[in-house]
Tab-separated table of C-alpha atoms in Angstrom:
chain	number	residue	atom	x	y	z
A	1	MET	CA	101.316	108.992	138.139
A	2	ARG	CA	105.016	109.819	138.375
A	3	VAL	CA	107.129	109.482	141.530
A	4	ILE	CA	109.248	112.565	142.317
A	5	ARG	CA	112.710	112.177	143.838
A	6	SER	CA	115.177	114.861	144.917
A	7	GLU	CA	118.726	114.255	146.114
A	8	HIS	CA	118.452	117.572	147.990
A	9	ALA	CA	115.626	116.413	150.276
A	10	PRO	CA	115.732	113.650	152.906
A	11	LYS	CA	115.317	110.132	151.625
A	12	PRO	CA	111.826	108.860	152.461
A	13	SER	CA	111.460	106.023	154.927
A	14	GLY	CA	109.325	102.948	154.553
A	15	ALA	CA	106.907	102.880	151.639
A	16	TYR	CA	106.757	106.672	151.329
A	17	VAL	CA	107.935	108.785	148.401
A	18	GLN	CA	108.926	112.452	148.488
A	19	ALA	CA	106.142	113.446	146.101
A	20	VAL	CA	104.015	112.284	143.206
A	21	ASP	CA	102.864	114.086	140.088
A	22	SER	CA	99.364	113.076	139.077
A	23	PHE	CA	97.855	114.749	136.020
A	24	GLY	CA	99.946	117.888	136.590
A	25	PHE	CA	99.188	118.150	140.307
A	26	VAL	CA	102.128	117.566	142.651
A	27	PHE	CA	101.448	116.093	146.083
A	28	CYS	CA	104.351	116.271	148.561
A	29	SER	CA	104.664	113.877	151.458
A	30	GLY	CA	104.840	115.268	154.965
A	31	GLN	CA	108.190	116.658	156.039
A	32	LEU	CA	109.993	116.810	159.342
A	33	ALA	CA	113.072	118.760	160.353
A	34	VAL	CA	115.365	116.115	158.874
A	35	SER	CA	118.671	117.009	157.253
A	36	ALA	CA	119.008	115.829	153.653
A	37	ASP	CA	122.763	115.514	154.232
A	38	THR	CA	122.755	113.374	157.370
A	39	GLY	CA	119.229	111.965	157.586
A	40	GLU	CA	119.165	113.100	161.209
A	41	PHE	CA	116.324	114.944	162.935
A	42	LEU	CA	117.579	118.455	163.656
A	43	GLY	CA	115.521	119.128	166.758
A	44	GLY	CA	115.652	122.709	167.950
A	45	ASP	CA	112.624	124.917	168.435
A	46	ALA	CA	109.511	125.101	166.244
A	47	ARG	CA	110.988	127.959	164.217
A	48	GLU	CA	114.127	125.986	163.283
A	49	GLN	CA	112.128	122.840	162.579
A	50	THR	CA	109.736	124.770	160.316
A	51	ARG	CA	112.620	126.284	158.347
A	52	GLN	CA	114.083	122.830	157.714
A	53	ALA	CA	110.738	121.278	156.761
A	54	ILE	CA	110.080	124.138	154.302
A	55	ALA	CA	113.584	123.700	152.847
A	56	ASN	CA	112.831	119.995	152.322
A	57	ILE	CA	109.550	120.784	150.570
A	58	SER	CA	111.271	123.401	148.430
A	59	ALA	CA	113.946	120.893	147.363
A	60	THR	CA	111.288	118.343	146.449
A	61	LEU	CA	109.320	120.894	144.430
A	62	SER	CA	112.509	121.957	142.621
A	63	ALA	CA	112.838	118.420	141.267
A	64	THR	CA	109.555	119.032	139.417
A	65	GLY	CA	110.442	122.510	138.149
A	66	LEU	CA	108.137	124.121	140.714
A	67	ASP	CA	108.793	126.251	143.788
A	68	LEU	CA	106.973	127.457	146.885
A	69	VAL	CA	104.905	130.004	144.945
A	70	HIS	CA	103.005	127.037	143.478
A	71	VAL	CA	101.846	125.735	146.888
A	72	VAL	CA	98.066	125.967	147.256
A	73	ARG	CA	97.455	123.978	150.438
A	74	THR	CA	99.421	123.051	153.532
A	75	SER	CA	98.628	120.897	156.540
A	76	VAL	CA	100.620	121.398	159.723
A	77	TYR	CA	100.723	119.189	162.794
A	78	LEU	CA	102.053	120.832	165.963
A	79	THR	CA	102.794	119.130	169.257
A	80	ASP	CA	101.598	122.249	171.059
A	81	MET	CA	99.470	125.142	169.738
A	82	ARG	CA	101.693	127.528	171.729
A	83	ASN	CA	104.218	126.936	168.917
A	84	LEU	CA	101.865	128.359	166.285
A	85	ASP	CA	103.550	131.791	166.053
A	86	ASP	CA	107.000	130.182	165.835
A	87	MET	CA	105.742	128.001	162.984
A	88	VAL	CA	103.958	130.776	161.065
A	89	ARG	CA	106.838	133.305	160.976
A	90	PRO	CA	109.456	131.170	159.186
A	91	ALA	CA	106.935	129.363	156.973
A	92	ALA	CA	108.182	131.319	153.995
A	93	ILE	CA	105.547	130.160	151.563
A	94	PRO	CA	104.733	133.129	149.339
A	95	ARG	CA	101.316	134.643	149.876
A	96	PRO	CA	98.553	134.044	149.284
A	97	VAL	CA	98.388	130.446	150.426
A	98	ALA	CA	94.978	129.227	149.380
A	99	ASN	CA	94.458	127.020	152.398
A	100	ARG	CA	96.354	126.141	155.563
A	101	SER	CA	95.134	123.737	158.215
A	102	VAL	CA	96.823	123.427	161.610
A	103	TRP	CA	96.254	120.672	164.175
A	104	SER	CA	97.689	120.043	167.576
């Protein structure tokens, strides 16, 4: 297992890592709307937060030579299901995504 690190994604907190590569499969840690430059939570609405989280995932994948087209599963946690449409629109993961789970 190899730990993946990207200078273009937020530094992980605690015992977390940005991602791991295990036998050719890359598993990314969960992402929030945190700026890689400042380490600050960006806030804003669900659309803005989703854009930033996707940018963080993209930066992490880039460190492995992959990009969003390689994503086969996502899990999303929303504070309110009324934000679902605002999350789906900017989630610019190329189609088809094999599996997406959403919880509130």
